[in-house]
Coordinates of C-alpha atoms and ligand atoms in Angstrom, one line a residue:
X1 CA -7.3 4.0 -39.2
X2 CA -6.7 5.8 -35.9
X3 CA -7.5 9.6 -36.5
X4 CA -6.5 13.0 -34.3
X5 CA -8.6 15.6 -33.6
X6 CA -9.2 18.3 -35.7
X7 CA -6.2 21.0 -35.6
X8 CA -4.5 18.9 -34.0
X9 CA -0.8 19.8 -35.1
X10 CA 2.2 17.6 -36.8
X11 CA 5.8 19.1 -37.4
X12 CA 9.5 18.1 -36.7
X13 CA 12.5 19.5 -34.1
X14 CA 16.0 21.0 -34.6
X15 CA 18.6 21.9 -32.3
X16 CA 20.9 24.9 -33.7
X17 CA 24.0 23.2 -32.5
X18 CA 23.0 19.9 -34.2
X19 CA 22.6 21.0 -37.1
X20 CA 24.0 24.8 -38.1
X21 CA 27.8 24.2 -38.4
X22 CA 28.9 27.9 -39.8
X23 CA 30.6 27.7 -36.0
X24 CA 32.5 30.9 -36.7
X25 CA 30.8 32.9 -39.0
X26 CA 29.1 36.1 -38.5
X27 CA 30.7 36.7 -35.2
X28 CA 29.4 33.4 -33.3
X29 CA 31.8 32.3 -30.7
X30 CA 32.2 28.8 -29.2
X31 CA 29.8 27.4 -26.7
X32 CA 30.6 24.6 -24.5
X33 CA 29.7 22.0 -27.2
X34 CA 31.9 23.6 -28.9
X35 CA 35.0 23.3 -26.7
X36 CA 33.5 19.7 -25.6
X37 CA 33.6 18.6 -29.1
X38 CA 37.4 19.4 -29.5
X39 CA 38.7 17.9 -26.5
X40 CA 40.1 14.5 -28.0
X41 CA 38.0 11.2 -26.2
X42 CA 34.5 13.7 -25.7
X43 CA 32.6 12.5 -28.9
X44 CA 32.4 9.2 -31.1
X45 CA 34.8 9.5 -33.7
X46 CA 36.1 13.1 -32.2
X47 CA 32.8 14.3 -34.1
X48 CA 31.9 17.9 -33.6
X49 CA 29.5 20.5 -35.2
X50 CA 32.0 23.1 -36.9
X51 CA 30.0 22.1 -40.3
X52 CA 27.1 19.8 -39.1
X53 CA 24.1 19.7 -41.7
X54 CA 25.3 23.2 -43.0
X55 CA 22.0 24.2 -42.6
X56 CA 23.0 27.9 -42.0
X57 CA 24.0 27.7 -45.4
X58 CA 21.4 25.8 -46.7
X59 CA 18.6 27.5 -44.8
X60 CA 16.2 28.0 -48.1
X61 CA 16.1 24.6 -49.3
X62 CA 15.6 23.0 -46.0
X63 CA 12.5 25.1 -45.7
X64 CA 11.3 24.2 -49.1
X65 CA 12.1 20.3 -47.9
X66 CA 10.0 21.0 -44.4
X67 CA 6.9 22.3 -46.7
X68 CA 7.4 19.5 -49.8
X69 CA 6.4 16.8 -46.7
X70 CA 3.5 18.9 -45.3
X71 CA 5.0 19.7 -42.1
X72 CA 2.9 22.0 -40.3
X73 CA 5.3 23.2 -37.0
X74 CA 8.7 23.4 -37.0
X75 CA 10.6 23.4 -33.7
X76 CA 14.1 24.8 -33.6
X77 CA 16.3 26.3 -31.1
X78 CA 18.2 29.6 -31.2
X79 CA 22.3 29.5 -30.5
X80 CA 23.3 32.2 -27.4
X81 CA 26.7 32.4 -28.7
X82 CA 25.8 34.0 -32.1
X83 CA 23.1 36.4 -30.2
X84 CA 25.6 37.3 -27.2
X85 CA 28.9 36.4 -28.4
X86 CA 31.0 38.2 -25.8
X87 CA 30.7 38.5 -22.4
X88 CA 30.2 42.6 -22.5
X89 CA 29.1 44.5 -25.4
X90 CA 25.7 44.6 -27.6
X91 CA 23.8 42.0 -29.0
X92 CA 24.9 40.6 -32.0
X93 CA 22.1 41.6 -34.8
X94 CA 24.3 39.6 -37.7
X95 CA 23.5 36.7 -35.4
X96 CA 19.9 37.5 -35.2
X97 CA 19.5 38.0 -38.7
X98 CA 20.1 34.0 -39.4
X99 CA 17.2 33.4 -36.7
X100 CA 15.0 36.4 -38.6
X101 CA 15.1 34.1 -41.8
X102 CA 14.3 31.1 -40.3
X103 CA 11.6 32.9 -38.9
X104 CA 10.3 34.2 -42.2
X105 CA 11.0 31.6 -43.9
X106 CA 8.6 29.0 -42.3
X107 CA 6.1 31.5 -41.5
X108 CA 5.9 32.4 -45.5
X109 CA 5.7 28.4 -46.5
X110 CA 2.7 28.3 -44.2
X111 CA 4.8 26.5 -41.2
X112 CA 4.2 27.3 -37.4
X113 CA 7.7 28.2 -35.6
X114 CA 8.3 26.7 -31.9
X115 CA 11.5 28.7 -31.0
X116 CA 13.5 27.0 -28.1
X117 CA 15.8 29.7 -26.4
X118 CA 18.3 26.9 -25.1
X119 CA 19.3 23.5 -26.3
X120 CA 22.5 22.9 -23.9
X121 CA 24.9 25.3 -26.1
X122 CA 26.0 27.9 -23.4
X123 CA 28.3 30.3 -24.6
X124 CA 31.6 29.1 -23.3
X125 CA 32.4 32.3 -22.1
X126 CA 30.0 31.7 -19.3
X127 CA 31.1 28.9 -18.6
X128 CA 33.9 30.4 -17.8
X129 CA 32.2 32.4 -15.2
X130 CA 31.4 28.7 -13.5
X131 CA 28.1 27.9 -16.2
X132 CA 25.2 26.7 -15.1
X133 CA 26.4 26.1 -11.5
X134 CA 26.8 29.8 -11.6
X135 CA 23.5 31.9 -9.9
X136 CA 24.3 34.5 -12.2
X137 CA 23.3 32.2 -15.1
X138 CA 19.9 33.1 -14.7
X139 CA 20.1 36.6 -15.7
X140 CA 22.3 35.9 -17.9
X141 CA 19.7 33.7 -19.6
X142 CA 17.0 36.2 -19.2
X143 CA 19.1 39.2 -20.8
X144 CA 19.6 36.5 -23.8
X145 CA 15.7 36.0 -24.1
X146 CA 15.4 39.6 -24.2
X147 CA 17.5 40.2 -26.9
X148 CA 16.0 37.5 -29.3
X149 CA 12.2 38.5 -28.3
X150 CA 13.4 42.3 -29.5
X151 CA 14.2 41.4 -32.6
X152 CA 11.6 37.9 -33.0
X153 CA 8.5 38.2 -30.3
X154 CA 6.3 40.1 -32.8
X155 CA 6.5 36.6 -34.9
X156 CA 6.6 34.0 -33.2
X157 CA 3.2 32.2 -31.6
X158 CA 5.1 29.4 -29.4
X159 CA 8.3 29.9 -27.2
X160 CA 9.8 26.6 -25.0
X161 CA 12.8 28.2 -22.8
X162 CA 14.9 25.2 -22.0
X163 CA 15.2 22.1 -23.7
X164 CA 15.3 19.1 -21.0
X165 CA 17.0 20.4 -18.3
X166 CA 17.3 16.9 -17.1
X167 CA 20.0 16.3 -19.6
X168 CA 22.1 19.5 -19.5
X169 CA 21.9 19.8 -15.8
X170 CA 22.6 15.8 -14.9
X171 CA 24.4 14.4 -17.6
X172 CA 26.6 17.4 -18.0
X173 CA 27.6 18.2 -14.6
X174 CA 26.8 14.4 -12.9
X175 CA 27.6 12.0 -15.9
X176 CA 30.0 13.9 -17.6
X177 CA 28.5 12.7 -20.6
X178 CA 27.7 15.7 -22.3
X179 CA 29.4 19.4 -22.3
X180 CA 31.1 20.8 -20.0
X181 CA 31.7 17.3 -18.6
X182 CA 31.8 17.5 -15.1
X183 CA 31.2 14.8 -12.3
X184 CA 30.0 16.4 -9.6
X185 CA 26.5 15.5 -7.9
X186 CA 26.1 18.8 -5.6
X187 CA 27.3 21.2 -8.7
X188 CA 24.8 18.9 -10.8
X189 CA 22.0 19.8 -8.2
X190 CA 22.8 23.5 -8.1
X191 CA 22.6 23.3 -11.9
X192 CA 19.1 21.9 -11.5
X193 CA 18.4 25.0 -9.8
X194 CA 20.0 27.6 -11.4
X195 CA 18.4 26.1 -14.9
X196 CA 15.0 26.2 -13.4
X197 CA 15.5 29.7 -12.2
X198 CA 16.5 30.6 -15.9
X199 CA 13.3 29.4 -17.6
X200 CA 11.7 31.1 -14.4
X201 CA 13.5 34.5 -15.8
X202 CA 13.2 34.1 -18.8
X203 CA 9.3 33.4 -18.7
X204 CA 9.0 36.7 -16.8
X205 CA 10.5 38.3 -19.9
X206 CA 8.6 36.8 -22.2
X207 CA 5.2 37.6 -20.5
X208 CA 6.8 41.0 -20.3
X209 CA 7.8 41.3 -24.2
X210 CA 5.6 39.1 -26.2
X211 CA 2.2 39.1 -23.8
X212 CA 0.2 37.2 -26.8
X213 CA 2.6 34.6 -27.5
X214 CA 2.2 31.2 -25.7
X215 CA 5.1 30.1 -23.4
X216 CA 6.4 26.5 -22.0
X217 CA 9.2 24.0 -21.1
X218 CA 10.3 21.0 -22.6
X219 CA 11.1 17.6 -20.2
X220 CA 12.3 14.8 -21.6
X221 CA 9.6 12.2 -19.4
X222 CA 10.9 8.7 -18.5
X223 CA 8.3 6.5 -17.2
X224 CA 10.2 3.8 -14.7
X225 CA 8.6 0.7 -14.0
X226 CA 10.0 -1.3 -11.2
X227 CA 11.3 -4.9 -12.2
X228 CA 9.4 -7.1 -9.6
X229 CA 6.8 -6.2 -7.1
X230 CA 9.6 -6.5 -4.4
X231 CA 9.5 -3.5 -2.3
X232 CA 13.1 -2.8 -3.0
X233 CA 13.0 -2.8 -6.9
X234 CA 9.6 -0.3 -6.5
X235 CA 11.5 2.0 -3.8
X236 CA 14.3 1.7 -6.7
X237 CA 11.9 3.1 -9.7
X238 CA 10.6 6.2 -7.2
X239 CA 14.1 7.5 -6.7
X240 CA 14.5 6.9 -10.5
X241 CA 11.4 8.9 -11.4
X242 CA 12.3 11.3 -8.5
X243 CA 15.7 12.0 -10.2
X244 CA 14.3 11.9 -14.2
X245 CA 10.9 13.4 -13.9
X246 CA 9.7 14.7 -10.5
X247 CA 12.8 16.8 -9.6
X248 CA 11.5 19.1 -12.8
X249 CA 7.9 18.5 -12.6
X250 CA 7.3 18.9 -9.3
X251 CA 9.3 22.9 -8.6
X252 CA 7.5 23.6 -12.1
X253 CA 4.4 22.7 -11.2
X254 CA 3.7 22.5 -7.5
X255 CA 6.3 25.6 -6.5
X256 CA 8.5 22.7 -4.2
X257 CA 11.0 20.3 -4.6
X258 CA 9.7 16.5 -4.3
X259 CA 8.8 15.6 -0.4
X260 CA 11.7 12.9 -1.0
X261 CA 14.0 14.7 -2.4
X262 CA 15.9 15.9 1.0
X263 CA 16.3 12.5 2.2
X264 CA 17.7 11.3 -1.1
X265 CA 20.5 14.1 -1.3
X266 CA 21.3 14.1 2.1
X267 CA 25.2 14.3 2.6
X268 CA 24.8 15.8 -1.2
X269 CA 23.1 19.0 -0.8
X270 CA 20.9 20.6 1.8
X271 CA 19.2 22.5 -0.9
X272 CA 20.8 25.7 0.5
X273 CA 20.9 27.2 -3.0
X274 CA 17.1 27.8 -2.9
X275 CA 16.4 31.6 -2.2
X276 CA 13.2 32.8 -0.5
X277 CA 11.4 34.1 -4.0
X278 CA 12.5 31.2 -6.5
X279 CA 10.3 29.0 -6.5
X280 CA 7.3 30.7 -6.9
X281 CA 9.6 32.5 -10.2
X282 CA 9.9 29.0 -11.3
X283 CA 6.5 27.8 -10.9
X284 CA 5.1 31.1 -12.8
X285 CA 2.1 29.2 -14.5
X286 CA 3.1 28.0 -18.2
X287 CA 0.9 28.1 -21.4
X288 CA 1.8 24.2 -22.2
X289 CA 4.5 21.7 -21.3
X290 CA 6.7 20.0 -24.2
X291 CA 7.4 16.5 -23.3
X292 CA 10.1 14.3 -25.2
X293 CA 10.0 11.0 -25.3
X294 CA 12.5 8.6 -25.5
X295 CA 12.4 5.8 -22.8
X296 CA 11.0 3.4 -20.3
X297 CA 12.9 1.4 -18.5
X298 CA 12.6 -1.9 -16.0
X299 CA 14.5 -0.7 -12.6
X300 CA 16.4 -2.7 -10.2
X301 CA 17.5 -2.3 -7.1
X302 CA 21.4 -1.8 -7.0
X303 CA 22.7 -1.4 -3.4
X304 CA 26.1 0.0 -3.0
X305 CA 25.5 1.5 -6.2
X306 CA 27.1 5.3 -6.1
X307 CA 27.2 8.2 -9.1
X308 CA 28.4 8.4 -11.4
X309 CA 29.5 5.4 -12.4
X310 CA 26.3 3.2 -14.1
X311 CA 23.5 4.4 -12.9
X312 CA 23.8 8.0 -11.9
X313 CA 20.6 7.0 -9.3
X314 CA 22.7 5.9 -6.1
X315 CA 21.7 2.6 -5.3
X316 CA 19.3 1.4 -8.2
X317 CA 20.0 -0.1 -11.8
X318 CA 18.6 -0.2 -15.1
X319 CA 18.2 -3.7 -16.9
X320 CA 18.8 -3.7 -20.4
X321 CA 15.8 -3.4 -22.5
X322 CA 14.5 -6.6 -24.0
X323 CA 14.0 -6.5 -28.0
X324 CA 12.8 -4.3 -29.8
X325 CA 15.5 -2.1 -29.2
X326 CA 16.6 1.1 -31.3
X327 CA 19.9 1.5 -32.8
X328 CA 20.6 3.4 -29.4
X329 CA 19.6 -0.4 -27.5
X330 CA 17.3 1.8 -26.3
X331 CA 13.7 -0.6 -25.7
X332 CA 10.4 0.7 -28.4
X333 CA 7.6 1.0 -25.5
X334 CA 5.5 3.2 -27.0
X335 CA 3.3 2.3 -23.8
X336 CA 5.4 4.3 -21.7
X337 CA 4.6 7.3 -24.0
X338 CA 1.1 6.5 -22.8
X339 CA 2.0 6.3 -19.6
X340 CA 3.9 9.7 -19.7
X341 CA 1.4 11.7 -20.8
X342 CA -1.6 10.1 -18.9
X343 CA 0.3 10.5 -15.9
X344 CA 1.6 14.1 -16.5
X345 CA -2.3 14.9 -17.3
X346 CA -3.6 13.2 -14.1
X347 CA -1.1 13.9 -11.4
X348 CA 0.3 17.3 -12.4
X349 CA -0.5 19.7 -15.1
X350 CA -4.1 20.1 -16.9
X351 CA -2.4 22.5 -19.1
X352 CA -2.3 21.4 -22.8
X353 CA 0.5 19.1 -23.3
X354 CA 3.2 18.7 -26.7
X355 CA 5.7 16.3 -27.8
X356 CA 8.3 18.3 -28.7
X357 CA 10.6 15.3 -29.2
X358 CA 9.8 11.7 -30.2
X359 CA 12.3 9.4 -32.7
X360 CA 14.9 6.4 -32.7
X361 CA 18.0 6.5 -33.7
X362 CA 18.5 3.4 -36.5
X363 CA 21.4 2.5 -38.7
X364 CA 20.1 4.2 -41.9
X365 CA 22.2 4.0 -45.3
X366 CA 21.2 4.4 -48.8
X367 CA 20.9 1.3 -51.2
X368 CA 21.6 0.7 -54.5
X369 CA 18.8 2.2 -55.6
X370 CA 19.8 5.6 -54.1
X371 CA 16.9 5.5 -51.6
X372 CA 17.3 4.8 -47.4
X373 CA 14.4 2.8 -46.3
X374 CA 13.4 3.3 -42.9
X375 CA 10.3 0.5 -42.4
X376 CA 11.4 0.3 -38.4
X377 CA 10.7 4.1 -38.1
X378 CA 7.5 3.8 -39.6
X379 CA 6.5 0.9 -37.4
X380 CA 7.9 2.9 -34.0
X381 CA 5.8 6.2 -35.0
X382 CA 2.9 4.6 -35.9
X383 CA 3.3 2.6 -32.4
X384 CA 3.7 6.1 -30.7
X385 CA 1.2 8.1 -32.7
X386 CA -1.1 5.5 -31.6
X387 CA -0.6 5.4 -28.1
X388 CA -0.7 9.3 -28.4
X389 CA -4.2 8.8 -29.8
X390 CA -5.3 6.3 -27.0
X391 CA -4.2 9.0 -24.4
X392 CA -6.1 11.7 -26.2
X393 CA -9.2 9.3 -26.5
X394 CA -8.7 8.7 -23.0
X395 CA -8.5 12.8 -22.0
X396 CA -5.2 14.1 -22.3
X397 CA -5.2 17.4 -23.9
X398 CA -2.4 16.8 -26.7
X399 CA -2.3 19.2 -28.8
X400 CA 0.9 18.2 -31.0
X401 CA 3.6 15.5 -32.3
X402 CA 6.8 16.6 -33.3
X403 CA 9.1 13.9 -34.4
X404 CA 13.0 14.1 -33.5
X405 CA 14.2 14.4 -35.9
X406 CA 14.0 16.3 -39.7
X407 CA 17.5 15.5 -41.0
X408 CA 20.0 13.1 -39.1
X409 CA 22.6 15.6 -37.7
X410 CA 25.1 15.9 -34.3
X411 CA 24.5 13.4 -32.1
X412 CA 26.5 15.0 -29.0
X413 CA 28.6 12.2 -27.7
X414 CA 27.7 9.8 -30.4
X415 CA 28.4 12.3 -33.1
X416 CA 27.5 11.6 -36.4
X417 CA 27.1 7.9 -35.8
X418 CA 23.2 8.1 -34.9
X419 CA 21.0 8.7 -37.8
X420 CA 17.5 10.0 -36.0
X421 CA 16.1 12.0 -38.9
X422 CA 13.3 11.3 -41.1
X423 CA 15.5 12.7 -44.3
X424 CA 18.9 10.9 -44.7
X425 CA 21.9 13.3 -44.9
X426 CA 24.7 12.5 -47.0
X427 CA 27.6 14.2 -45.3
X428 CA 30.5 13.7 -47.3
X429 CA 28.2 16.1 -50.4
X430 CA 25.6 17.2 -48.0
X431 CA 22.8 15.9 -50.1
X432 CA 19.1 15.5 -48.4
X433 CA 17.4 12.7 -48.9
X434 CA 13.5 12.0 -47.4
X435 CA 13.8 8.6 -46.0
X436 CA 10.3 6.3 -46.5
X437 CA 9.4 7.4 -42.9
X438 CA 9.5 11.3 -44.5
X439 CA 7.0 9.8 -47.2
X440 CA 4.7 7.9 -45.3
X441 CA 5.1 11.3 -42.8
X442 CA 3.6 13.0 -45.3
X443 CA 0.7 11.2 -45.9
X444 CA -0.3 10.7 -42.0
X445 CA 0.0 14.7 -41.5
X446 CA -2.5 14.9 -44.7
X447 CA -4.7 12.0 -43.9
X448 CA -4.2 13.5 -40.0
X449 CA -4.5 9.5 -39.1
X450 CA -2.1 6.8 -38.5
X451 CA -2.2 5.6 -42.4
X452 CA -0.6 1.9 -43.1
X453 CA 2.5 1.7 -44.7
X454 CA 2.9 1.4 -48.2
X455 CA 6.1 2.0 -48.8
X456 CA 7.6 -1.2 -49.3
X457 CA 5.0 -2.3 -52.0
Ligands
FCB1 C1 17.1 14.5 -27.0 C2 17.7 15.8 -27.4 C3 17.9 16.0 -28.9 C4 18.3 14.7 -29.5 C5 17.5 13.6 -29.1 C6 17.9 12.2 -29.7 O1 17.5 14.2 -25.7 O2 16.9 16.9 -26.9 O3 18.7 17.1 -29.1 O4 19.7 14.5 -29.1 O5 17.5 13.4 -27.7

């Protein structure tokens, strides 16, 4: 039985979008998921969060669920468009007061808070001042952290200022996958930017405010692997891992933007949105750095190959992942999760490390017997929290494992369609219901070991 270090810390993530709904209650305005949501072709199914998991509602009992399986952090984000719902005018303290119970609440059942100050739900009314691709955005962002740390930074030990800015800043502004939907690869790059001068802000603030609490970032981590040894598939996977990783790590981290990065976007950008000043903001030194993982992925080279359309990494290709896949298609390599964090340790940070994010989606339902088994989520955490042990064994300082995700909930594009929680939710009556992964949860975080699982005897 593999075990983790003493203290070392097991809990699960939320994002308030995802899983809030209450969309226009106590003065909360739209944000761009919102508006995204609504416009008919966005989502799967023309999903959208106006109800969600109802947990604003249902607050109490989802914090009696979190401490019935023995979770001992729980990560969840705060939404900017119930704290600053209008463009001018105060803070909204009705809006706080949701976050204030959260707070409490998990803090009271014995459960560490992680608060995330942005998980890609900007208040639509800055978007209408241009969003992320707007400078101003960064002060924006940092006026927004103030306001929650006045009201929360006596309480809470852990804050992560921006949730994978790879995905906000790429996928929304390059893919068009994901709110506000744009396709536009030099307003995606100044949104890279503009994000990292945001969490460069709003760290400021927070050092400011809440000097004892601990600070980081969250980066969702791929880890590329060329296809072949051919020098063209390998040149393929370093622009990949220079658009995915290095293009966050590296201005975080080293204070510069990759040495390639110049020659990649040239014709793109000529980076003339950097300002003499932001990059040492940005590389401010950080308490920790939250890593979700998700993927690895076998790269090709694609000549001719031009964003957005397929890859969003001119001239390169991913092949599709070779079984077992999630019910994303998305390949199980719990190796790359080794690779990620080894990698992370040895070439750029020995700060200690989190995942913040780890999970599959599968396609869960409830049997006959009322019950959702889930013996594929058991296997692909065990796999993971295995090769999270092999990396500690072999240095990394990982400090925690938070699994994406505690209740299925709002997908984004794919709506309600992907199921990534470790409790089942029943939308049509809102039930909860732990799925055997929540069980066998339970028992790892108690035994603090990879335990088999018994769940199916
Ligand atoms: C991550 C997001 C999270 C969730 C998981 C599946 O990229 O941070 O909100 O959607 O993927």
């Amino acid at each position: 039985m593999t075990r983790f270090p003493d203290g070392f810390v097991w809990g699960s993530a939320t994002a308030a979008y995802q899983i809030e709904g209450a969309a226009g209650e106590d003065g909360r305005t739209p944000s761009i998921w919102d508006v995204f949501a609504h416009t008919p072709g966005r989502t799967r199914h023309g999903d959208h969060g106006d109800l969600a998991c109802d947990h604003y509602h249902r607050l109490d009992a989802d914090l009696d669920l979190m401490a019935a399986l023995g979770l001992q952090a729980y990560r969840f984000s705060v939404s900017w468009s119930r704290v600053k719902p209008e463009p001018v005018g105060a803070t909204n303290a009705a809006g706080l007061d949701f976050y204030d119970r959260v707070l409490d609440g998990a803090l009271a059942r014995g459960i560490q808070p992680v608060v995330t100050l942005y998980h890609w739900d900007l208040p639509q009314w800055l978007q209408d001042k241009g969003g992320w691709a707007n400078r101003d955005v960064a002060e924006h962002f940092a006026d927004f952290t103030g306001a929650v740390l006045s009201r929360l930074g006596d309480r809470v030990p852990r804050w992560i200022t921006l949730n994978e800015p790879y995905c906000f800043t790429f996928i929304g502004h390059l893919e068009g996958r994901h709110a506000p939907g744009l396709q536009n690869e030099a307003t995606a790059l100044a949104t890279v930017h503009n994000g990292l001068l945001a969490h460069g802000q709003a760290l400021a603030r927070i050092r400011e405010l809440a000097p004892h609490a601990l600070a980081g970032i969250t980066l969702n981590l791929s880890d590329p692997l060329p296809a072949s040894d051919s020098e063209a598939d390998r040149a393929a996977a370093a622009r990949v891992d220079l658009v995915e990783n290095r293009m966050f790590l590296s201005p975080l981290l080293r204070g510069e933007y990759p040495p390639d990065a110049a020659e990649f976007y040239a014709g793109v950008t000529d980076f003339d949105f950097v300002r003499p000043g932001d990059l040492e903001l940005i590389s401010a030194p950080i308490d920790f750095l939250g890593i979700n993982f998700y993927e690895q992925h076998r790269i090709t080279a694609h000549p001719g190959q031009q964003p957005p359309a397929g890859s969003i990494v001119r001239g390169t290709r991913k092949l599709r992942a070779e079984p077992p896949v999630t019910a994303g298609n998305v390949g199980v390599r719990p190796d790359g999760l080794y690779n990620v964090l080894t990698r992370v340790h040895r070439e750029w940070t020995d700060r200690p490390l989190w995942i913040t994010e780890n999970g599959l989606a599968l396609n869960d339902y409830t049997g006959p017997d009322g019950r959702c088994h889930d013996p594929e989520r058991i296997d692909y955490f065990a796999r993971h929290f295995e090769a999270a042990a092999r990396a500690i064994a072999d240095g990394v300082p990982l400090e925690a494992y938070l699994v994406w995700s505690l209740m299925d909930n709002f997908e984004w594009a794919d709506g309600y369609s992907k199921r990534f929680g470790i409790v089942y939710v029943d939308y049509p009556t809102q039930a909860r219901i732990p799925k055997s992964s929540a069980r066998w949860l339970r028992r790892v975080i108690a035994a603090n070991a990879v335990v088999p699982d018994d769940t199916l005897g």
